[in-house]
Amino acid sequence: MKQIRHILTQAFLLNKRILKQPVFLILLGLIPLLMLGVNLVSRQTGSLVTAAVAPGSADDSSALALISALERSHSPAVRYISFKNAKAVKKAVESGEARLGIVFPKDLDELFAAYGAQETASLDAGALAMLSSLFGSGSNDMKEHRITCYTATNDIVAKLTREQLFGRMYRDMETAVVKVWLRSHPEIGSYTDTQRDEFAEQVRSEDAVDYSFFELQYLDGETITDEEAGRYIASPMRGLLAVLLTLTALAAVLYLCDDIRKGRFIWISPPKKPLFYLGCILLPIGDLGLAAYAALYLSGNFTSWRKELPAMLLFGLCAAGFANLLRVLLRRMNLIAACVPIILCACLFLTPVFVDLVILEPVQMLLPTYLYLKSIHSVQPLWMMAVYAAVTAALGLILGRGQSG
């Protein structure tokens, strides 16, 4: 009992000393600031992307009707704002008022007609092929009436916004295909071309549906609500907190290396030093882990304590084991410091913080954030985190016994 009390007293004093360090106070303060900032931005009445749209001709009724429908559509992903002409659209993109600028052809009906008149093979080539034809990569007739897009950077956001616009235009394109098909089959009834077009419009309006055909679920069966699916800015918060905890572990290692270099722990017996050093790394992770757990609970990304608590505890052990093993392998403080930005970039882009990419999966699994983010909705079982924590901690303790300091 006396030994346990002695260990707890040492842990308390070491933790008190750590919390006096500016770097850990900054990291601790970043968690509530991150939570408040993300929640405030994600709950604002706006959209992730703003797209400026304009007709190619001021008297094109089809383009004006489509633009009016785009403006009325409220989406957490893309918001459309109308402008008079292409010059105003380009100015909006240049000034940053809009993320993407879209200018329709002078006669939008001609574009739809050219689209409907494509060969069947082209129409069956898939959504991306049809999208390319609309924006000028198809037949010569399509290129004459192509939609022009202005963007400051040709990144994934611009490409996805074009896909979203394609979905908004799909009904009109579908109607154009029906009109062309009816005109090309005069044997079906004794109707004029105008009557056939009116029939296609009638069929389109009668069969139009506005409800979603999809229900989103995680692999563990939990349903993703519309509100959760629409909070694009808040969705990476869990991943950012995990990266912040990994940064805390690395900062604790650098702080520990400085203490070892200055001989502050010479009173610890050599056989106990590896375990003592691991405990020194765990202390600040525990402090920030509590803050991260509370932030998740208040952010709206919380699932249930039965999932969150074991996952957070195991992730703290994984981060500590990873950071300590890195210290043992690299040994030199300057090498560890040089690896910090590389590891943070790897955690941000090789683990599902913003997007879930399967790239070099064995390398991804070496990062502590990967298994944690994958475990919340049962993509990876919790026991894999336990194995990761045990292996990294054991290697750090075994290899650390052969080092002096």
mmCIF file of C-alpha atoms in Angstrom:
data_model
loop_
_atom_site.group_PDB
_atom_site.id
_atom_site.type_symbol
_atom_site.label_atom_id
_atom_site.label_comp_id
_atom_site.label_asym_id
_atom_site.label_seq_id
_atom_site.Cartn_x
_atom_site.Cartn_y
_atom_site.Cartn_z
ATOM 1 C CA MET A 1 0.000 0.000 0.000
ATOM 2 C CA LYS A 2 2.847 2.329 0.863
ATOM 3 C CA GLN A 3 4.516 1.608 -2.492
ATOM 4 C CA ILE A 4 1.304 2.352 -4.391
ATOM 5 C CA ARG A 5 0.937 5.631 -2.519
ATOM 6 C CA HIS A 6 4.571 6.463 -3.350
ATOM 7 C CA ILE A 7 3.949 5.779 -7.086
ATOM 8 C CA LEU A 8 0.807 7.909 -7.109
ATOM 9 C CA THR A 9 2.630 10.751 -5.378
ATOM 10 C CA GLN A 10 5.415 10.610 -7.949
ATOM 11 C CA ALA A 11 2.890 10.553 -10.801
ATOM 12 C CA PHE A 12 1.077 13.549 -9.314
ATOM 13 C CA LEU A 13 4.274 15.572 -8.956
ATOM 14 C CA LEU A 14 5.494 14.665 -12.453
ATOM 15 C CA ASN A 15 2.103 15.513 -13.947
ATOM 16 C CA LYS A 16 2.038 18.843 -12.090
ATOM 17 C CA ARG A 17 5.473 19.609 -13.494
ATOM 18 C CA ILE A 18 4.403 18.693 -17.027
ATOM 19 C CA LEU A 19 1.286 20.870 -16.904
ATOM 20 C CA LYS A 20 3.474 23.874 -16.071
ATOM 21 C CA GLN A 21 5.151 23.576 -19.464
ATOM 22 C CA PRO A 22 3.799 26.057 -22.065
ATOM 23 C CA VAL A 23 3.730 23.492 -24.880
ATOM 24 C CA PHE A 24 1.379 21.172 -23.005
ATOM 25 C CA LEU A 25 -0.815 24.046 -21.875
ATOM 26 C CA ILE A 26 -1.120 25.135 -25.510
ATOM 27 C CA LEU A 27 -2.012 21.608 -26.613
ATOM 28 C CA LEU A 28 -4.558 21.335 -23.799
ATOM 29 C CA GLY A 29 -6.105 24.668 -24.776
ATOM 30 C CA LEU A 30 -6.327 23.667 -28.433
ATOM 31 C CA ILE A 31 -8.891 20.969 -27.696
ATOM 32 C CA PRO A 32 -11.779 23.197 -26.486
ATOM 33 C CA LEU A 33 -10.866 25.822 -29.090
ATOM 34 C CA LEU A 34 -11.005 23.188 -31.834
ATOM 35 C CA MET A 35 -14.342 21.895 -30.585
ATOM 36 C CA LEU A 36 -15.919 25.365 -30.311
ATOM 37 C CA GLY A 37 -14.550 26.535 -33.641
ATOM 38 C CA VAL A 38 -15.649 23.481 -35.589
ATOM 39 C CA ASN A 39 -19.106 23.481 -34.020
ATOM 40 C CA LEU A 40 -19.637 27.179 -34.685
ATOM 41 C CA VAL A 41 -18.566 26.928 -38.321
ATOM 42 C CA SER A 42 -20.436 23.687 -39.024
ATOM 43 C CA ARG A 43 -23.720 24.996 -37.599
ATOM 44 C CA GLN A 44 -23.719 28.211 -39.599
ATOM 45 C CA THR A 45 -26.337 28.578 -42.328
ATOM 46 C CA GLY A 46 -23.973 28.064 -45.219
ATOM 47 C CA SER A 47 -22.541 25.396 -47.453
ATOM 48 C CA LEU A 48 -19.170 23.818 -47.850
ATOM 49 C CA VAL A 49 -18.733 25.106 -51.408
ATOM 50 C CA THR A 50 -20.192 28.179 -53.105
ATOM 51 C CA ALA A 51 -20.620 27.966 -56.882
ATOM 52 C CA ALA A 52 -21.342 30.969 -59.100
ATOM 53 C CA VAL A 53 -23.594 30.276 -62.098
ATOM 54 C CA ALA A 54 -24.579 32.413 -65.073
ATOM 55 C CA PRO A 55 -26.461 31.868 -68.353
ATOM 56 C CA GLY A 56 -24.596 32.059 -71.621
ATOM 57 C CA SER A 57 -27.351 34.317 -72.963
ATOM 58 C CA ALA A 58 -29.618 36.636 -71.014
ATOM 59 C CA ASP A 59 -32.701 35.400 -72.897
ATOM 60 C CA ASP A 60 -32.081 31.646 -72.543
ATOM 61 C CA SER A 61 -35.209 30.579 -70.648
ATOM 62 C CA SER A 62 -33.981 27.018 -70.029
ATOM 63 C CA ALA A 63 -30.724 28.182 -68.455
ATOM 64 C CA LEU A 64 -32.545 30.781 -66.337
ATOM 65 C CA ALA A 65 -35.032 28.169 -65.120
ATOM 66 C CA LEU A 66 -32.214 25.762 -64.222
ATOM 67 C CA ILE A 67 -30.278 28.496 -62.395
ATOM 68 C CA SER A 68 -33.418 29.440 -60.461
ATOM 69 C CA ALA A 69 -33.870 25.797 -59.426
ATOM 70 C CA LEU A 70 -30.215 25.570 -58.389
ATOM 71 C CA GLU A 71 -30.544 28.676 -56.220
ATOM 72 C CA ARG A 72 -33.632 27.286 -54.489
ATOM 73 C CA SER A 73 -31.963 23.979 -53.700
ATOM 74 C CA HIS A 74 -30.492 24.051 -50.193
ATOM 75 C CA SER A 75 -27.590 21.683 -49.735
ATOM 76 C CA PRO A 76 -24.941 21.548 -47.014
ATOM 77 C CA ALA A 77 -22.475 20.594 -49.753
ATOM 78 C CA VAL A 78 -22.946 23.202 -52.507
ATOM 79 C CA ARG A 79 -24.705 26.574 -52.588
ATOM 80 C CA TYR A 80 -25.377 28.207 -55.950
ATOM 81 C CA ILE A 81 -25.509 31.983 -56.494
ATOM 82 C CA SER A 82 -26.520 33.512 -59.824
ATOM 83 C CA PHE A 83 -24.700 36.192 -61.820
ATOM 84 C CA LYS A 84 -25.566 37.996 -65.040
ATOM 85 C CA ASN A 85 -22.729 36.867 -67.284
ATOM 86 C CA ALA A 86 -19.401 35.082 -67.551
ATOM 87 C CA LYS A 87 -17.418 38.200 -66.638
ATOM 88 C CA ALA A 88 -19.206 38.509 -63.300
ATOM 89 C CA VAL A 89 -18.677 34.787 -62.622
ATOM 90 C CA LYS A 90 -14.929 35.056 -63.268
ATOM 91 C CA LYS A 91 -14.723 38.080 -60.978
ATOM 92 C CA ALA A 92 -16.523 36.162 -58.200
ATOM 93 C CA VAL A 93 -14.033 33.288 -58.470
ATOM 94 C CA GLU A 94 -11.044 35.661 -58.553
ATOM 95 C CA SER A 95 -12.245 37.534 -55.452
ATOM 96 C CA GLY A 96 -12.948 34.332 -53.517
ATOM 97 C CA GLU A 97 -16.687 34.965 -53.323
ATOM 98 C CA ALA A 98 -17.234 31.663 -55.137
ATOM 99 C CA ARG A 99 -15.184 28.469 -55.125
ATOM 100 C CA LEU A 100 -16.236 27.492 -58.634
ATOM 101 C CA GLY A 101 -17.713 29.419 -61.559
ATOM 102 C CA ILE A 102 -20.129 27.808 -64.040
ATOM 103 C CA VAL A 103 -21.289 29.417 -67.275
ATOM 104 C CA PHE A 104 -23.945 27.645 -69.341
ATOM 105 C CA PRO A 105 -23.931 27.714 -73.161
ATOM 106 C CA LYS A 106 -25.888 30.317 -75.093
ATOM 107 C CA ASP A 107 -28.641 27.801 -75.737
ATOM 108 C CA LEU A 108 -28.938 25.132 -73.048
ATOM 109 C CA ASP A 109 -31.617 23.261 -75.005
ATOM 110 C CA GLU A 110 -29.097 22.735 -77.795
ATOM 111 C CA LEU A 111 -26.713 21.125 -75.324
ATOM 112 C CA PHE A 112 -29.429 18.765 -74.101
ATOM 113 C CA ALA A 113 -30.399 17.952 -77.678
ATOM 114 C CA ALA A 114 -26.787 17.179 -78.594
ATOM 115 C CA TYR A 115 -26.492 15.070 -75.464
ATOM 116 C CA GLY A 116 -29.625 13.108 -76.332
ATOM 117 C CA ALA A 117 -28.434 12.560 -79.901
ATOM 118 C CA GLN A 118 -25.215 10.786 -78.822
ATOM 119 C CA GLU A 119 -24.619 7.213 -79.823
ATOM 120 C CA THR A 120 -25.873 4.594 -77.364
ATOM 121 C CA ALA A 121 -22.326 3.424 -76.659
ATOM 122 C CA SER A 122 -21.433 6.896 -75.415
ATOM 123 C CA LEU A 123 -24.471 7.073 -73.180
ATOM 124 C CA ASP A 124 -23.586 3.717 -71.621
ATOM 125 C CA ALA A 125 -19.987 4.679 -70.854
ATOM 126 C CA GLY A 126 -20.764 5.740 -67.285
ATOM 127 C CA ALA A 127 -21.351 8.887 -65.274
ATOM 128 C CA LEU A 128 -17.815 10.230 -65.639
ATOM 129 C CA ALA A 129 -17.873 9.856 -69.407
ATOM 130 C CA MET A 130 -21.238 11.630 -69.631
ATOM 131 C CA LEU A 131 -19.949 14.363 -67.350
ATOM 132 C CA SER A 132 -16.876 14.865 -69.535
ATOM 133 C CA SER A 133 -19.041 15.181 -72.628
ATOM 134 C CA LEU A 134 -21.112 17.910 -71.024
ATOM 135 C CA PHE A 135 -18.037 19.916 -70.138
ATOM 136 C CA GLY A 136 -16.473 19.749 -73.564
ATOM 137 C CA SER A 137 -14.713 16.386 -73.933
ATOM 138 C CA GLY A 138 -17.323 14.650 -76.061
ATOM 139 C CA SER A 139 -18.415 14.952 -79.674
ATOM 140 C CA ASN A 140 -18.009 18.129 -81.750
ATOM 141 C CA ASP A 141 -21.705 18.965 -81.312
ATOM 142 C CA MET A 142 -21.295 18.747 -77.564
ATOM 143 C CA LYS A 143 -18.206 20.958 -77.626
ATOM 144 C CA GLU A 144 -20.088 23.699 -79.443
ATOM 145 C CA HIS A 145 -22.514 23.970 -76.520
ATOM 146 C CA ARG A 146 -20.259 22.996 -73.634
ATOM 147 C CA ILE A 147 -20.534 24.279 -70.064
ATOM 148 C CA THR A 148 -17.527 26.374 -69.003
ATOM 149 C CA CYS A 149 -16.127 26.076 -65.478
ATOM 150 C CA TYR A 150 -13.788 28.568 -63.839
ATOM 151 C CA THR A 151 -11.763 27.517 -60.831
ATOM 152 C CA ALA A 152 -8.701 28.825 -59.033
ATOM 153 C CA THR A 153 -7.372 25.300 -58.370
ATOM 154 C CA ASN A 154 -8.306 22.079 -60.122
ATOM 155 C CA ASP A 155 -8.584 20.003 -56.963
ATOM 156 C CA ILE A 156 -10.978 17.322 -55.706
ATOM 157 C CA VAL A 157 -13.494 19.934 -54.507
ATOM 158 C CA ALA A 158 -13.898 21.340 -58.029
ATOM 159 C CA LYS A 159 -14.326 17.866 -59.487
ATOM 160 C CA LEU A 160 -16.942 16.840 -56.925
ATOM 161 C CA THR A 161 -18.850 20.098 -57.461
ATOM 162 C CA ARG A 162 -19.114 19.290 -61.156
ATOM 163 C CA GLU A 163 -20.463 15.867 -60.238
ATOM 164 C CA GLN A 164 -23.046 17.494 -57.991
ATOM 165 C CA LEU A 165 -24.142 19.826 -60.792
ATOM 166 C CA PHE A 166 -24.404 16.833 -63.121
ATOM 167 C CA GLY A 167 -26.849 15.266 -60.656
ATOM 168 C CA ARG A 168 -28.928 18.453 -60.568
ATOM 169 C CA MET A 169 -29.135 18.484 -64.376
ATOM 170 C CA TYR A 170 -29.849 14.790 -64.780
ATOM 171 C CA ARG A 171 -33.625 15.097 -65.139
ATOM 172 C CA ASP A 172 -33.280 17.618 -67.960
ATOM 173 C CA MET A 173 -30.751 15.416 -69.722
ATOM 174 C CA GLU A 174 -32.970 12.387 -69.270
ATOM 175 C CA THR A 175 -35.860 14.299 -70.839
ATOM 176 C CA ALA A 176 -33.636 15.261 -73.787
ATOM 177 C CA VAL A 177 -32.794 11.589 -74.407
ATOM 178 C CA VAL A 178 -36.509 10.673 -74.366
ATOM 179 C CA LYS A 179 -37.334 13.490 -76.822
ATOM 180 C CA VAL A 180 -34.633 12.406 -79.267
ATOM 181 C CA TRP A 181 -35.702 8.772 -78.993
ATOM 182 C CA LEU A 182 -39.360 9.599 -79.665
ATOM 183 C CA ARG A 183 -38.462 11.751 -82.664
ATOM 184 C CA SER A 184 -36.268 9.014 -84.104
ATOM 185 C CA HIS A 185 -39.133 6.481 -83.954
ATOM 186 C CA PRO A 186 -41.955 7.987 -86.044
ATOM 187 C CA GLU A 187 -43.673 4.593 -86.225
ATOM 188 C CA ILE A 188 -44.849 5.052 -82.620
ATOM 189 C CA GLY A 189 -48.119 6.886 -83.100
ATOM 190 C CA SER A 190 -49.062 9.655 -85.532
ATOM 191 C CA TYR A 191 -47.742 12.585 -83.519
ATOM 192 C CA THR A 192 -45.886 15.721 -84.438
ATOM 193 C CA ASP A 193 -42.463 16.499 -82.993
ATOM 194 C CA THR A 194 -44.035 19.127 -80.749
ATOM 195 C CA GLN A 195 -46.532 16.611 -79.367
ATOM 196 C CA ARG A 196 -43.751 14.100 -78.757
ATOM 197 C CA ASP A 197 -41.739 16.726 -76.840
ATOM 198 C CA GLU A 198 -44.789 17.637 -74.762
ATOM 199 C CA PHE A 199 -45.334 13.971 -73.946
ATOM 200 C CA ALA A 200 -41.700 13.613 -72.805
ATOM 201 C CA GLU A 201 -42.078 16.674 -70.564
ATOM 202 C CA GLN A 202 -45.301 15.271 -69.110
ATOM 203 C CA VAL A 203 -43.714 11.896 -68.349
ATOM 204 C CA ARG A 204 -40.779 13.615 -66.698
ATOM 205 C CA SER A 205 -42.943 15.798 -64.450
ATOM 206 C CA GLU A 206 -45.240 12.921 -63.433
ATOM 207 C CA ASP A 207 -42.400 10.558 -62.545
ATOM 208 C CA ALA A 208 -40.257 13.096 -60.692
ATOM 209 C CA VAL A 209 -39.375 12.116 -57.108
ATOM 210 C CA ASP A 210 -37.505 14.190 -54.506
ATOM 211 C CA TYR A 211 -36.919 11.711 -51.710
ATOM 212 C CA SER A 212 -33.711 9.866 -51.015
ATOM 213 C CA PHE A 213 -33.420 6.234 -52.064
ATOM 214 C CA PHE A 214 -30.493 5.618 -49.709
ATOM 215 C CA GLU A 215 -30.041 5.022 -46.006
ATOM 216 C CA LEU A 216 -26.474 5.427 -44.822
ATOM 217 C CA GLN A 217 -25.178 3.006 -42.216
ATOM 218 C CA TYR A 218 -21.838 2.200 -40.631
ATOM 219 C CA LEU A 219 -20.601 -1.383 -40.747
ATOM 220 C CA ASP A 220 -21.794 -1.936 -37.182
ATOM 221 C CA GLY A 221 -25.387 -1.140 -38.228
ATOM 222 C CA GLU A 222 -25.573 2.383 -36.770
ATOM 223 C CA THR A 223 -27.580 4.708 -39.028
ATOM 224 C CA ILE A 224 -25.978 7.954 -40.201
ATOM 225 C CA THR A 225 -28.528 10.751 -39.738
ATOM 226 C CA ASP A 226 -29.096 13.482 -42.321
ATOM 227 C CA GLU A 227 -27.716 16.054 -39.879
ATOM 228 C CA GLU A 228 -24.548 14.036 -39.331
ATOM 229 C CA ALA A 229 -24.087 13.436 -43.053
ATOM 230 C CA GLY A 230 -24.475 17.147 -43.759
ATOM 231 C CA ARG A 231 -21.938 18.372 -41.189
ATOM 232 C CA TYR A 232 -18.969 18.185 -43.528
ATOM 233 C CA ILE A 233 -16.766 20.543 -41.521
ATOM 234 C CA ALA A 234 -17.368 18.743 -38.212
ATOM 235 C CA SER A 235 -16.784 15.240 -39.611
ATOM 236 C CA PRO A 236 -12.951 15.266 -39.336
ATOM 237 C CA MET A 237 -13.005 16.453 -35.709
ATOM 238 C CA ARG A 238 -12.396 12.992 -34.237
ATOM 239 C CA GLY A 239 -9.434 12.509 -36.548
ATOM 240 C CA LEU A 240 -7.999 15.929 -35.688
ATOM 241 C CA LEU A 241 -8.269 15.146 -31.975
ATOM 242 C CA ALA A 242 -6.480 11.831 -32.567
ATOM 243 C CA VAL A 243 -3.689 13.638 -34.419
ATOM 244 C CA LEU A 244 -3.495 16.165 -31.579
ATOM 245 C CA LEU A 245 -3.079 13.353 -29.046
ATOM 246 C CA THR A 246 -0.338 11.830 -31.216
ATOM 247 C CA LEU A 247 1.370 15.223 -31.273
ATOM 248 C CA THR A 248 1.092 15.278 -27.470
ATOM 249 C CA ALA A 249 2.855 11.924 -27.254
ATOM 250 C CA LEU A 250 5.654 13.175 -29.513
ATOM 251 C CA ALA A 251 5.968 16.383 -27.503
ATOM 252 C CA ALA A 252 6.171 14.313 -24.311
ATOM 253 C CA VAL A 253 9.005 12.288 -25.865
ATOM 254 C CA LEU A 254 10.940 15.430 -26.771
ATOM 255 C CA TYR A 255 10.431 16.800 -23.268
ATOM 256 C CA LEU A 256 11.552 13.462 -21.803
ATOM 257 C CA CYS A 257 14.670 13.422 -24.016
ATOM 258 C CA ASP A 258 15.589 16.863 -22.747
ATOM 259 C CA ASP A 259 15.170 15.697 -19.133
ATOM 260 C CA ILE A 260 17.315 12.609 -19.770
ATOM 261 C CA ARG A 261 20.009 14.736 -21.428
ATOM 262 C CA LYS A 262 20.092 17.013 -18.364
ATOM 263 C CA GLY A 263 20.315 14.037 -15.992
ATOM 264 C CA ARG A 264 17.129 14.782 -14.085
ATOM 265 C CA PHE A 265 16.217 11.127 -13.541
ATOM 266 C CA ILE A 266 19.525 9.724 -12.321
ATOM 267 C CA TRP A 267 17.793 8.791 -9.051
ATOM 268 C CA ILE A 268 15.772 6.116 -10.884
ATOM 269 C CA SER A 269 17.447 2.689 -10.855
ATOM 270 C CA PRO A 270 18.459 1.468 -14.372
ATOM 271 C CA PRO A 271 16.108 -1.576 -14.440
ATOM 272 C CA LYS A 272 13.116 0.681 -13.707
ATOM 273 C CA LYS A 273 13.980 3.449 -16.146
ATOM 274 C CA PRO A 274 12.266 2.021 -19.301
ATOM 275 C CA LEU A 275 8.954 1.624 -17.474
ATOM 276 C CA PHE A 276 9.389 5.012 -15.782
ATOM 277 C CA TYR A 277 9.992 6.715 -19.138
ATOM 278 C CA LEU A 278 6.882 5.112 -20.596
ATOM 279 C CA GLY A 279 4.910 6.416 -17.625
ATOM 280 C CA CYS A 280 6.275 9.931 -18.219
ATOM 281 C CA ILE A 281 4.872 9.801 -21.759
ATOM 282 C CA LEU A 282 1.526 8.455 -20.591
ATOM 283 C CA LEU A 283 0.893 11.264 -18.085
ATOM 284 C CA PRO A 284 0.293 14.143 -20.566
ATOM 285 C CA ILE A 285 -1.583 11.778 -22.887
ATOM 286 C CA GLY A 286 -3.934 11.008 -20.012
ATOM 287 C CA ASP A 287 -4.559 14.728 -19.402
ATOM 288 C CA LEU A 288 -5.285 15.506 -23.032
ATOM 289 C CA GLY A 289 -7.174 12.230 -23.480
ATOM 290 C CA LEU A 290 -9.678 13.324 -20.828
ATOM 291 C CA ALA A 291 -10.099 16.667 -22.580
ATOM 292 C CA ALA A 292 -10.507 14.950 -25.974
ATOM 293 C CA TYR A 293 -13.090 12.544 -24.546
ATOM 294 C CA ALA A 294 -15.095 15.475 -23.157
ATOM 295 C CA ALA A 295 -14.762 17.318 -26.478
ATOM 296 C CA LEU A 296 -16.137 14.324 -28.389
ATOM 297 C CA TYR A 297 -19.033 14.058 -25.943
ATOM 298 C CA LEU A 298 -19.947 17.723 -26.457
ATOM 299 C CA SER A 299 -19.283 17.851 -30.198
ATOM 300 C CA GLY A 300 -22.068 15.606 -31.477
ATOM 301 C CA ASN A 301 -19.591 12.991 -32.789
ATOM 302 C CA PHE A 302 -19.937 10.831 -29.664
ATOM 303 C CA THR A 303 -21.382 7.340 -30.140
ATOM 304 C CA SER A 304 -21.660 5.652 -26.717
ATOM 305 C CA TRP A 305 -19.376 5.366 -23.723
ATOM 306 C CA ARG A 306 -19.121 1.585 -24.259
ATOM 307 C CA LYS A 307 -17.392 2.285 -27.577
ATOM 308 C CA GLU A 308 -15.661 5.561 -26.857
ATOM 309 C CA LEU A 309 -14.074 4.850 -23.470
ATOM 310 C CA PRO A 310 -12.248 1.584 -24.348
ATOM 311 C CA ALA A 311 -11.198 3.029 -27.717
ATOM 312 C CA MET A 312 -9.808 6.216 -26.122
ATOM 313 C CA LEU A 313 -7.962 4.290 -23.391
ATOM 314 C CA LEU A 314 -6.399 1.903 -25.896
ATOM 315 C CA PHE A 315 -5.519 4.759 -28.238
ATOM 316 C CA GLY A 316 -3.677 6.527 -25.411
ATOM 317 C CA LEU A 317 -1.645 3.363 -24.830
ATOM 318 C CA CYS A 318 -1.005 3.003 -28.575
ATOM 319 C CA ALA A 319 0.178 6.603 -28.912
ATOM 320 C CA ALA A 320 2.443 6.264 -25.874
ATOM 321 C CA GLY A 321 3.896 2.954 -27.080
ATOM 322 C CA PHE A 322 4.477 4.347 -30.576
ATOM 323 C CA ALA A 323 6.176 7.513 -29.307
ATOM 324 C CA ASN A 324 8.343 5.630 -26.810
ATOM 325 C CA LEU A 325 9.437 3.093 -29.434
ATOM 326 C CA LEU A 326 10.340 5.968 -31.743
ATOM 327 C CA ARG A 327 12.468 7.453 -28.937
ATOM 328 C CA VAL A 328 14.268 4.161 -28.353
ATOM 329 C CA LEU A 329 14.925 3.549 -32.056
ATOM 330 C CA LEU A 330 16.088 7.049 -32.999
ATOM 331 C CA ARG A 331 17.737 7.898 -29.652
ATOM 332 C CA ARG A 332 18.814 11.396 -30.689
ATOM 333 C CA MET A 333 16.503 14.286 -29.858
ATOM 334 C CA ASN A 334 17.158 16.148 -33.129
ATOM 335 C CA LEU A 335 16.220 13.081 -35.194
ATOM 336 C CA ILE A 336 12.977 12.658 -33.264
ATOM 337 C CA ALA A 337 12.147 16.360 -33.743
ATOM 338 C CA ALA A 338 12.824 16.041 -37.480
ATOM 339 C CA CYS A 339 10.372 13.106 -37.676
ATOM 340 C CA VAL A 340 7.527 14.941 -35.943
ATOM 341 C CA PRO A 341 6.221 16.865 -39.027
ATOM 342 C CA ILE A 342 6.581 13.730 -41.186
ATOM 343 C CA ILE A 343 4.559 11.652 -38.726
ATOM 344 C CA LEU A 344 1.885 14.337 -38.401
ATOM 345 C CA CYS A 345 1.517 14.585 -42.193
ATOM 346 C CA ALA A 346 1.312 10.794 -42.406
ATOM 347 C CA CYS A 347 -1.412 10.743 -39.736
ATOM 348 C CA LEU A 348 -3.371 13.447 -41.568
ATOM 349 C CA PHE A 349 -3.218 11.942 -45.044
ATOM 350 C CA LEU A 350 -2.592 8.208 -44.583
ATOM 351 C CA THR A 351 -5.254 7.695 -41.919
ATOM 352 C CA PRO A 352 -8.979 8.481 -42.322
ATOM 353 C CA VAL A 353 -8.958 12.001 -40.841
ATOM 354 C CA PHE A 354 -10.339 13.760 -43.937
ATOM 355 C CA VAL A 355 -10.709 10.897 -46.397
ATOM 356 C CA ASP A 356 -10.337 7.132 -46.112
ATOM 357 C CA LEU A 357 -7.714 6.052 -48.639
ATOM 358 C CA VAL A 358 -6.332 2.542 -48.958
ATOM 359 C CA ILE A 359 -2.715 3.431 -49.720
ATOM 360 C CA LEU A 360 0.145 1.308 -48.393
ATOM 361 C CA GLU A 361 -2.113 -0.267 -45.785
ATOM 362 C CA PRO A 362 0.774 -1.959 -43.899
ATOM 363 C CA VAL A 363 2.325 1.490 -43.463
ATOM 364 C CA GLN A 364 -1.021 2.974 -42.450
ATOM 365 C CA MET A 365 -1.440 0.365 -39.722
ATOM 366 C CA LEU A 366 1.860 1.437 -38.156
ATOM 367 C CA LEU A 367 0.318 4.808 -37.279
ATOM 368 C CA PRO A 368 -1.630 4.839 -33.984
ATOM 369 C CA THR A 369 -4.441 7.008 -35.384
ATOM 370 C CA TYR A 370 -5.325 4.453 -38.086
ATOM 371 C CA LEU A 371 -6.598 1.657 -35.852
ATOM 372 C CA TYR A 372 -8.349 4.101 -33.517
ATOM 373 C CA LEU A 373 -10.350 5.795 -36.270
ATOM 374 C CA LYS A 374 -11.139 2.445 -37.849
ATOM 375 C CA SER A 375 -12.294 0.890 -34.575
ATOM 376 C CA ILE A 376 -15.117 3.299 -33.669
ATOM 377 C CA HIS A 377 -17.627 1.737 -36.070
ATOM 378 C CA SER A 378 -16.225 -1.794 -36.010
ATOM 379 C CA VAL A 379 -14.188 -1.651 -39.214
ATOM 380 C CA GLN A 380 -11.261 -2.925 -37.137
ATOM 381 C CA PRO A 381 -11.802 -4.769 -33.810
ATOM 382 C CA LEU A 382 -10.575 -3.257 -30.552
ATOM 383 C CA TRP A 383 -8.281 -6.193 -29.869
ATOM 384 C CA MET A 384 -6.046 -5.014 -32.731
ATOM 385 C CA MET A 385 -5.433 -1.792 -30.806
ATOM 386 C CA ALA A 386 -4.661 -3.833 -27.706
ATOM 387 C CA VAL A 387 -2.130 -5.922 -29.662
ATOM 388 C CA TYR A 388 -0.600 -2.760 -31.170
ATOM 389 C CA ALA A 389 -0.254 -1.154 -27.713
ATOM 390 C CA ALA A 390 1.229 -4.323 -26.198
ATOM 391 C CA VAL A 391 3.743 -4.870 -29.009
ATOM 392 C CA THR A 392 4.978 -1.266 -29.147
ATOM 393 C CA ALA A 393 5.201 -1.026 -25.344
ATOM 394 C CA ALA A 394 7.047 -4.358 -25.075
ATOM 395 C CA LEU A 395 9.532 -3.456 -27.813
ATOM 396 C CA GLY A 396 10.142 -0.079 -26.226
ATOM 397 C CA LEU A 397 10.781 -1.619 -22.810
ATOM 398 C CA ILE A 398 13.001 -4.432 -24.097
ATOM 399 C CA LEU A 399 15.103 -2.249 -26.417
ATOM 400 C CA GLY A 400 15.203 0.531 -23.850
ATOM 401 C CA ARG A 401 16.954 -1.684 -21.278
ATOM 402 C CA GLY A 402 20.075 -1.767 -23.391
ATOM 403 C CA GLN A 403 20.382 2.028 -23.499
ATOM 404 C CA SER A 404 21.999 4.225 -20.946
ATOM 405 C CA GLY A 405 20.407 7.360 -19.520
#
